[in-house]
Every structure is written in C-alpha cells, then in structure tokens.
Amino acid sequence: MRPILTVIGKGLHLPFRIITSQMEIIRTVAGLRSSVEALKNEGKTVGLVPTMGALHKGHLSLVERARAANDAVVVSVFVNPTQFNNKKDLETYPRTEEADARLLQEAGTDIMFAPEAEEVYPEPDTRVFDLGPVAEVMEGAMRPGHFNGVAQIVSRLFDMVRPTRAYFGEKDFQQIAVIRRMVELEGFNLEIVECPICRHDDGLAMSSRNVRLTPAQREIAPAIHRTLKSSVEKAETLTLAETRKYVVDELNSMPHMKVEYYEIVDPLTMQPIDSWEAPHNRPAVGCVTCYCGEVRLIDNIKYNK
Ligand code: PAF
C-alpha cells in the first residue's frame, strides 16, 4: 500500500517519512519527474502551482482552482535565488516549510516539490531570455535581472512537470505577461490560468511579505488598495496624468509609505499609457509598488473606462 505521505530525497526540515495524509513531498528533480510521469501514465491531467512558500490564502486559492480543473495538483515551494536582485531580500524572505506542507496537504495537493537550490541549479543558469518590452518597465526597470530569474525557474518547473495548466495570481500582474512571453519563446504547450488577487478583510493584498510589517505599518498598508479604489472613482472626471498623480501624492502623504512607481498600463503590452483611450477594448491597469517601512508591497487595479 502507498505510504500516506512520502518524502523523497533529503529533507532538511521534515523527517524522512511522515504518515499523515496523501501528499508526496519530493526534493529531487528525478523524483518529481518520475512521480509526474506515473500520474500521466494513468491519463491524469496535472495542474502546477509555482510558489516560493510562506503560503497564505492567496496561494491556497490557486491550489483550489488547480484542484477543480485537473486530476492532480503539483505545488512547488522554492525560494528561487536567481530572481532576487537584492541579497537582503533573499535572506529575509520568509520560510515556513512545515506550515506550508500542512496547508498543502489540507488543500488536497498531490505533490509538494520542495528542492534545495543545488538540486534545481546543479550548474549556474546562464540563460538570458529575450523577454522584450513587457519585462523592461516597472518591476523590470526597478529590479534588474528579476524577470530573467523568474523565466529561468518557471521554465525549469514547466520542463520538469510539463503541466496541463499552470496557475498564477494577478497580484504579480506583470509577471504573468512575462511568463506568457517565456512560454511563447520556449514553445511550452500548456494553459496559463490567471487568478484574482486575494485580499484581507481590510483590502490589503495577501502577500508572503506582509508578515514583515510592524503593527503600525500593517495598519496603514490597506491604504494602498483603498487609494487605488478611490482613484477609479476619481478617474471618472480626472485625466490619466491627474489620476496617477492623485495615487502617488495620496500614498506618499501617509506615514511609512513611499511609492516606488505607479504606472497605468496597457494590460497586454505593459507599456505605460498617457490617455484613457490608449488601450483599445481592454481596461487600463494601474500597477503600484509602494514601500511600507522596509517592506516592498505591490498591488494593481483595473480602470473599467
Ligand atoms: O510569484 C512567485 O511567487 C514567484 O515569482 C514564482 C512564480 C513562484 C517563481 O519563483
């Protein structure tokens, strides 16, 4: 009989074998490939949810979507070093593997893939993706190399799992465009599923980074979503430039808050636009990155004009 929960490969934080429920924790690429192949040999469709762990309800909503549409669900939990352009950010990124495993198990995940960096990158990944204009603005401009690192890890995961569908949250709105571009470049045959942002009751977008906010910062942080929402009302009468300025000035006037950028972009090209008419037949999207103390938070909103 299949052990109820199996850990394949060396486990740093979890004992080698825990019997609790039907989820495999796999730490090796070979183990992942062979378990996924077994699922596919049974004719099963596979949904992949790539994550960097420190899981919250937002991640679990992706798992739920994947569960509903696929026969099996693989969740990767890997803090990918190649996408961090800031060493301190990589070091301080929250890591909560045991809690993640529990949550994924409860959410009905079939495989949690939690490798060490050496397993994913036995050699340095020197690939440079031609991600084009979608990766050059906003996060691409502020975090050099970040999107290339995202393309490296996501392409590796897609290659290991060859999923039927892969799930990404719309909080990282630009990231989805970059991943679509990588999929086009690499010719992967899969569906990218975009899932809505999950928010706390006070409107703050769920993020693994929120745990680093002090109580005072946590209290002020929901102002990001509040301001974006009120900018949608203001946009009824304001020009795009005025709306943009409203968001930046409003957030910068609050304690702890410092806007890094606020751009209103065409959702297909990610290019900033200068009039509401610019993206034809699709709503413009406002994308903000705002420091709350030392914590870098991102969010976005659609302007249905
Ligand atoms: O969005 C994230 O958490 C990461 O960028 C991803 C897609 C898991 C790649 O490491």
PDB file of N, CA and C in Angstrom, residues 123-191:
ATOM      1  N   GLU A 123      24.246  23.488 -11.994  1.00  0.00           N
ATOM      2  CA  GLU A 123      25.177  24.426 -12.649  1.00  0.00           C
ATOM      3  C   GLU A 123      24.463  25.774 -12.649  1.00  0.00           C
ATOM      4  N   PRO A 124      25.229  26.892 -12.624  1.00  0.00           N
ATOM      5  CA  PRO A 124      24.548  28.188 -12.723  1.00  0.00           C
ATOM      6  C   PRO A 124      23.725  28.268 -14.018  1.00  0.00           C
ATOM      7  N   ASP A 125      22.560  28.871 -13.918  1.00  0.00           N
ATOM      8  CA  ASP A 125      21.700  29.035 -15.097  1.00  0.00           C
ATOM      9  C   ASP A 125      22.125  30.326 -15.800  1.00  0.00           C
ATOM     10  N   THR A 126      22.729  30.177 -16.964  1.00  0.00           N
ATOM     11  CA  THR A 126      23.249  31.376 -17.659  1.00  0.00           C
ATOM     12  C   THR A 126      22.317  31.820 -18.790  1.00  0.00           C
ATOM     13  N   ARG A 127      21.144  31.181 -18.878  1.00  0.00           N
ATOM     14  CA  ARG A 127      20.236  31.545 -19.972  1.00  0.00           C
ATOM     15  C   ARG A 127      19.734  32.976 -19.820  1.00  0.00           C
ATOM     16  N   VAL A 128      19.745  33.690 -20.923  1.00  0.00           N
ATOM     17  CA  VAL A 128      19.173  35.039 -20.934  1.00  0.00           C
ATOM     18  C   VAL A 128      17.996  35.002 -21.903  1.00  0.00           C
ATOM     19  N   PHE A 129      16.810  35.273 -21.365  1.00  0.00           N
ATOM     20  CA  PHE A 129      15.588  35.202 -22.179  1.00  0.00           C
ATOM     21  C   PHE A 129      15.335  36.550 -22.856  1.00  0.00           C
ATOM     22  N   ASP A 130      14.911  36.485 -24.089  1.00  0.00           N
ATOM     23  CA  ASP A 130      14.575  37.713 -24.816  1.00  0.00           C
ATOM     24  C   ASP A 130      13.108  38.066 -24.487  1.00  0.00           C
ATOM     25  N   LEU A 131      12.926  38.631 -23.296  1.00  0.00           N
ATOM     26  CA  LEU A 131      11.560  38.821 -22.803  1.00  0.00           C
ATOM     27  C   LEU A 131      10.878  40.062 -23.397  1.00  0.00           C
ATOM     28  N   GLY A 132      11.674  40.925 -23.995  1.00  0.00           N
ATOM     29  CA  GLY A 132      11.108  42.066 -24.720  1.00  0.00           C
ATOM     30  C   GLY A 132      10.505  43.137 -23.823  1.00  0.00           C
ATOM     31  N   PRO A 133       9.716  44.054 -24.433  1.00  0.00           N
ATOM     32  CA  PRO A 133       9.220  45.241 -23.721  1.00  0.00           C
ATOM     33  C   PRO A 133       8.408  44.942 -22.461  1.00  0.00           C
ATOM     34  N   VAL A 134       7.679  43.818 -22.416  1.00  0.00           N
ATOM     35  CA  VAL A 134       6.858  43.561 -21.213  1.00  0.00           C
ATOM     36  C   VAL A 134       7.719  43.470 -19.950  1.00  0.00           C
ATOM     37  N   ALA A 135       8.987  43.122 -20.135  1.00  0.00           N
ATOM     38  CA  ALA A 135       9.867  42.935 -18.970  1.00  0.00           C
ATOM     39  C   ALA A 135      10.765  44.133 -18.705  1.00  0.00           C
ATOM     40  N   GLU A 136      10.601  45.173 -19.518  1.00  0.00           N
ATOM     41  CA  GLU A 136      11.553  46.306 -19.393  1.00  0.00           C
ATOM     42  C   GLU A 136      11.071  47.415 -18.470  1.00  0.00           C
ATOM     43  N   VAL A 137       9.753  47.461 -18.232  1.00  0.00           N
ATOM     44  CA  VAL A 137       9.185  48.565 -17.438  1.00  0.00           C
ATOM     45  C   VAL A 137       8.905  48.096 -16.003  1.00  0.00           C
ATOM     46  N   MET A 138       8.486  49.009 -15.160  1.00  0.00           N
ATOM     47  CA  MET A 138       8.038  48.733 -13.783  1.00  0.00           C
ATOM     48  C   MET A 138       8.995  47.787 -13.039  1.00  0.00           C
ATOM     49  N   GLU A 139       8.528  46.573 -12.694  1.00  0.00           N
ATOM     50  CA  GLU A 139       9.394  45.655 -11.938  1.00  0.00           C
ATOM     51  C   GLU A 139      10.692  45.375 -12.693  1.00  0.00           C
ATOM     52  N   GLY A 140      10.588  45.305 -14.012  1.00  0.00           N
ATOM     53  CA  GLY A 140      11.763  45.031 -14.841  1.00  0.00           C
ATOM     54  C   GLY A 140      12.794  46.144 -14.730  1.00  0.00           C
ATOM     55  N   ALA A 141      12.306  47.386 -14.656  1.00  0.00           N
ATOM     56  CA  ALA A 141      13.228  48.527 -14.564  1.00  0.00           C
ATOM     57  C   ALA A 141      13.786  48.655 -13.151  1.00  0.00           C
ATOM     58  N   MET A 142      12.952  48.358 -12.141  1.00  0.00           N
ATOM     59  CA  MET A 142      13.373  48.543 -10.748  1.00  0.00           C
ATOM     60  C   MET A 142      14.202  47.381 -10.213  1.00  0.00           C
ATOM     61  N   ARG A 143      13.994  46.202 -10.778  1.00  0.00           N
ATOM     62  CA  ARG A 143      14.685  45.009 -10.257  1.00  0.00           C
ATOM     63  C   ARG A 143      15.424  44.311 -11.399  1.00  0.00           C
ATOM     64  N   PRO A 144      16.572  44.858 -11.799  1.00  0.00           N
ATOM     65  CA  PRO A 144      17.280  44.284 -12.950  1.00  0.00           C
ATOM     66  C   PRO A 144      17.561  42.790 -12.749  1.00  0.00           C
ATOM     67  N   GLY A 145      17.256  42.007 -13.747  1.00  0.00           N
ATOM     68  CA  GLY A 145      17.518  40.566 -13.693  1.00  0.00           C
ATOM     69  C   GLY A 145      16.384  39.761 -13.063  1.00  0.00           C
ATOM     70  N   HIS A 146      15.475  40.443 -12.395  1.00  0.00           N
ATOM     71  CA  HIS A 146      14.402  39.731 -11.687  1.00  0.00           C
ATOM     72  C   HIS A 146      13.588  38.839 -12.632  1.00  0.00           C
ATOM     73  N   PHE A 147      13.113  39.434 -13.721  1.00  0.00           N
ATOM     74  CA  PHE A 147      12.238  38.646 -14.607  1.00  0.00           C
ATOM     75  C   PHE A 147      13.007  37.553 -15.343  1.00  0.00           C
ATOM     76  N   ASN A 148      14.273  37.787 -15.620  1.00  0.00           N
ATOM     77  CA  ASN A 148      15.045  36.714 -16.244  1.00  0.00           C
ATOM     78  C   ASN A 148      15.116  35.520 -15.277  1.00  0.00           C
ATOM     79  N   GLY A 149      15.293  35.834 -13.971  1.00  0.00           N
ATOM     80  CA  GLY A 149      15.318  34.777 -12.949  1.00  0.00           C
ATOM     81  C   GLY A 149      13.978  34.063 -12.850  1.00  0.00           C
ATOM     82  N   VAL A 150      12.884  34.820 -12.951  1.00  0.00           N
ATOM     83  CA  VAL A 150      11.550  34.195 -12.922  1.00  0.00           C
ATOM     84  C   VAL A 150      11.412  33.266 -14.134  1.00  0.00           C
ATOM     85  N   ALA A 151      11.847  33.755 -15.302  1.00  0.00           N
ATOM     86  CA  ALA A 151      11.748  32.927 -16.516  1.00  0.00           C
ATOM     87  C   ALA A 151      12.596  31.659 -16.361  1.00  0.00           C
ATOM     88  N   GLN A 152      13.762  31.793 -15.730  1.00  0.00           N
ATOM     89  CA  GLN A 152      14.625  30.610 -15.537  1.00  0.00           C
ATOM     90  C   GLN A 152      13.919  29.550 -14.696  1.00  0.00           C
ATOM     91  N   ILE A 153      13.394  29.971 -13.542  1.00  0.00           N
ATOM     92  CA  ILE A 153      12.803  28.952 -12.657  1.00  0.00           C
ATOM     93  C   ILE A 153      11.493  28.405 -13.222  1.00  0.00           C
ATOM     94  N   VAL A 154      10.661  29.293 -13.754  1.00  0.00           N
ATOM     95  CA  VAL A 154       9.356  28.802 -14.234  1.00  0.00           C
ATOM     96  C   VAL A 154       9.565  27.888 -15.448  1.00  0.00           C
ATOM     97  N   SER A 155      10.519  28.217 -16.306  1.00  0.00           N
ATOM     98  CA  SER A 155      10.761  27.329 -17.461  1.00  0.00           C
ATOM     99  C   SER A 155      11.287  25.975 -16.985  1.00  0.00           C
ATOM    100  N   ARG A 156      12.127  25.986 -15.931  1.00  0.00           N
ATOM    101  CA  ARG A 156      12.615  24.705 -15.389  1.00  0.00           C
ATOM    102  C   ARG A 156      11.460  23.885 -14.823  1.00  0.00           C
ATOM    103  N   LEU A 157      10.582  24.556 -14.071  1.00  0.00           N
ATOM    104  CA  LEU A 157       9.445  23.838 -13.479  1.00  0.00           C
ATOM    105  C   LEU A 157       8.522  23.288 -14.576  1.00  0.00           C
ATOM    106  N   PHE A 158       8.283  24.110 -15.602  1.00  0.00           N
ATOM    107  CA  PHE A 158       7.423  23.644 -16.704  1.00  0.00           C
ATOM    108  C   PHE A 158       8.064  22.441 -17.392  1.00  0.00           C
ATOM    109  N   ASP A 159       9.381  22.480 -17.532  1.00  0.00           N
ATOM    110  CA  ASP A 159      10.073  21.375 -18.188  1.00  0.00           C
ATOM    111  C   ASP A 159      10.005  20.106 -17.327  1.00  0.00           C
ATOM    112  N   MET A 160      10.112  20.274 -15.995  1.00  0.00           N
ATOM    113  CA  MET A 160      10.086  19.089 -15.104  1.00  0.00           C
ATOM    114  C   MET A 160       8.689  18.469 -15.047  1.00  0.00           C
ATOM    115  N   VAL A 161       7.663  19.336 -15.006  1.00  0.00           N
ATOM    116  CA  VAL A 161       6.300  18.840 -14.743  1.00  0.00           C
ATOM    117  C   VAL A 161       5.493  18.683 -16.035  1.00  0.00           C
ATOM    118  N   ARG A 162       5.818  19.492 -17.052  1.00  0.00           N
ATOM    119  CA  ARG A 162       5.006  19.518 -18.284  1.00  0.00           C
ATOM    120  C   ARG A 162       3.516  19.543 -17.917  1.00  0.00           C
ATOM    121  N   PRO A 163       3.084  20.553 -17.137  1.00  0.00           N
ATOM    122  CA  PRO A 163       1.705  20.559 -16.646  1.00  0.00           C
ATOM    123  C   PRO A 163       0.690  20.825 -17.755  1.00  0.00           C
ATOM    124  N   THR A 164      -0.541  20.433 -17.486  1.00  0.00           N
ATOM    125  CA  THR A 164      -1.645  20.753 -18.393  1.00  0.00           C
ATOM    126  C   THR A 164      -1.971  22.234 -18.251  1.00  0.00           C
ATOM    127  N   ARG A 165      -1.955  22.688 -16.992  1.00  0.00           N
ATOM    128  CA  ARG A 165      -2.260  24.100 -16.685  1.00  0.00           C
ATOM    129  C   ARG A 165      -1.326  24.572 -15.571  1.00  0.00           C
ATOM    130  N   ALA A 166      -1.013  25.872 -15.602  1.00  0.00           N
ATOM    131  CA  ALA A 166      -0.220  26.438 -14.503  1.00  0.00           C
ATOM    132  C   ALA A 166      -0.942  27.683 -14.003  1.00  0.00           C
ATOM    133  N   TYR A 167      -0.870  27.904 -12.690  1.00  0.00           N
ATOM    134  CA  TYR A 167      -1.701  28.919 -12.027  1.00  0.00           C
ATOM    135  C   TYR A 167      -0.854  30.032 -11.417  1.00  0.00           C
ATOM    136  N   PHE A 168      -1.246  31.268 -11.710  1.00  0.00           N
ATOM    137  CA  PHE A 168      -0.523  32.434 -11.192  1.00  0.00           C
ATOM    138  C   PHE A 168      -1.520  33.481 -10.713  1.00  0.00           C
ATOM    139  N   GLY A 169      -1.131  34.195  -9.646  1.00  0.00           N
ATOM    140  CA  GLY A 169      -2.012  35.214  -9.077  1.00  0.00           C
ATOM    141  C   GLY A 169      -1.821  36.556  -9.774  1.00  0.00           C
ATOM    142  N   GLU A 170      -2.935  37.284  -9.925  1.00  0.00           N
ATOM    143  CA  GLU A 170      -2.890  38.581 -10.625  1.00  0.00           C
ATOM    144  C   GLU A 170      -2.241  39.699  -9.817  1.00  0.00           C
ATOM    145  N   LYS A 171      -1.896  39.413  -8.552  1.00  0.00           N
ATOM    146  CA  LYS A 171      -1.164  40.449  -7.811  1.00  0.00           C
ATOM    147  C   LYS A 171       0.145  40.749  -8.559  1.00  0.00           C
ATOM    148  N   ASP A 172       0.781  39.689  -9.052  1.00  0.00           N
ATOM    149  CA  ASP A 172       2.004  39.855  -9.846  1.00  0.00           C
ATOM    150  C   ASP A 172       1.603  39.960 -11.316  1.00  0.00           C
ATOM    151  N   PHE A 173       0.915  41.055 -11.608  1.00  0.00           N
ATOM    152  CA  PHE A 173       0.276  41.229 -12.913  1.00  0.00           C
ATOM    153  C   PHE A 173       1.299  41.191 -14.057  1.00  0.00           C
ATOM    154  N   GLN A 174       2.384  41.917 -13.882  1.00  0.00           N
ATOM    155  CA  GLN A 174       3.401  41.975 -14.943  1.00  0.00           C
ATOM    156  C   GLN A 174       4.097  40.619 -15.111  1.00  0.00           C
ATOM    157  N   GLN A 175       4.261  39.910 -13.984  1.00  0.00           N
ATOM    158  CA  GLN A 175       4.916  38.598 -14.036  1.00  0.00           C
ATOM    159  C   GLN A 175       4.172  37.653 -14.983  1.00  0.00           C
ATOM    160  N   ILE A 176       2.838  37.745 -14.977  1.00  0.00           N
ATOM    161  CA  ILE A 176       2.062  36.839 -15.839  1.00  0.00           C
ATOM    162  C   ILE A 176       2.388  37.121 -17.312  1.00  0.00           C
ATOM    163  N   ALA A 177       2.501  38.414 -17.665  1.00  0.00           N
ATOM    164  CA  ALA A 177       2.827  38.762 -19.057  1.00  0.00           C
ATOM    165  C   ALA A 177       4.211  38.232 -19.423  1.00  0.00           C
ATOM    166  N   VAL A 178       5.128  38.311 -18.473  1.00  0.00           N
ATOM    167  CA  VAL A 178       6.496  37.830 -18.718  1.00  0.00           C
ATOM    168  C   VAL A 178       6.486  36.298 -18.903  1.00  0.00           C
ATOM    169  N   ILE A 179       5.707  35.625 -18.077  1.00  0.00           N
ATOM    170  CA  ILE A 179       5.650  34.156 -18.181  1.00  0.00           C
ATOM    171  C   ILE A 179       5.004  33.751 -19.517  1.00  0.00           C
ATOM    172  N   ARG A 180       3.988  34.476 -19.923  1.00  0.00           N
ATOM    173  CA  ARG A 180       3.379  34.174 -21.237  1.00  0.00           C
ATOM    174  C   ARG A 180       4.420  34.321 -22.350  1.00  0.00           C
ATOM    175  N   ARG A 181       5.228  35.352 -22.245  1.00  0.00           N
ATOM    176  CA  ARG A 181       6.269  35.584 -23.258  1.00  0.00           C
ATOM    177  C   ARG A 181       7.294  34.432 -23.244  1.00  0.00           C
ATOM    178  N   MET A 182       7.683  33.996 -22.025  1.00  0.00           N
ATOM    179  CA  MET A 182       8.641  32.891 -21.909  1.00  0.00           C
ATOM    180  C   MET A 182       8.039  31.612 -22.528  1.00  0.00           C
ATOM    181  N   VAL A 183       6.751  31.383 -22.269  1.00  0.00           N
ATOM    182  CA  VAL A 183       6.070  30.195 -22.803  1.00  0.00           C
ATOM    183  C   VAL A 183       6.110  30.215 -24.338  1.00  0.00           C
ATOM    184  N   GLU A 184       5.890  31.411 -24.888  1.00  0.00           N
ATOM    185  CA  GLU A 184       5.923  31.577 -26.345  1.00  0.00           C
ATOM    186  C   GLU A 184       7.346  31.291 -26.869  1.00  0.00           C
ATOM    187  N   LEU A 185       8.349  31.830 -26.164  1.00  0.00           N
ATOM    188  CA  LEU A 185       9.738  31.642 -26.614  1.00  0.00           C
ATOM    189  C   LEU A 185      10.143  30.166 -26.563  1.00  0.00           C
ATOM    190  N   GLU A 186       9.730  29.493 -25.489  1.00  0.00           N
ATOM    191  CA  GLU A 186      10.181  28.112 -25.265  1.00  0.00           C
ATOM    192  C   GLU A 186       9.255  27.080 -25.904  1.00  0.00           C
ATOM    193  N   GLY A 187       8.095  27.531 -26.383  1.00  0.00           N
ATOM    194  CA  GLY A 187       7.146  26.633 -27.046  1.00  0.00           C
ATOM    195  C   GLY A 187       6.488  25.626 -26.125  1.00  0.00           C
ATOM    196  N   PHE A 188       6.265  25.997 -24.854  1.00  0.00           N
ATOM    197  CA  PHE A 188       5.563  25.064 -23.949  1.00  0.00           C
ATOM    198  C   PHE A 188       4.091  24.974 -24.346  1.00  0.00           C
ATOM    199  N   ASN A 189       3.557  23.763 -24.230  1.00  0.00           N
ATOM    200  CA  ASN A 189       2.158  23.561 -24.586  1.00  0.00           C
ATOM    201  C   ASN A 189       1.352  23.406 -23.298  1.00  0.00           C
ATOM    202  N   LEU A 190       0.842  24.511 -22.775  1.00  0.00           N
ATOM    203  CA  LEU A 190       0.070  24.456 -21.541  1.00  0.00           C
ATOM    204  C   LEU A 190      -0.804  25.701 -21.445  1.00  0.00           C
ATOM    205  N   GLU A 191      -1.764  25.650 -20.539  1.00  0.00           N
ATOM    206  CA  GLU A 191      -2.630  26.813 -20.344  1.00  0.00           C
ATOM    207  C   GLU A 191      -2.165  27.585 -19.102  1.00  0.00           C
TER     208      GLU A 191
END
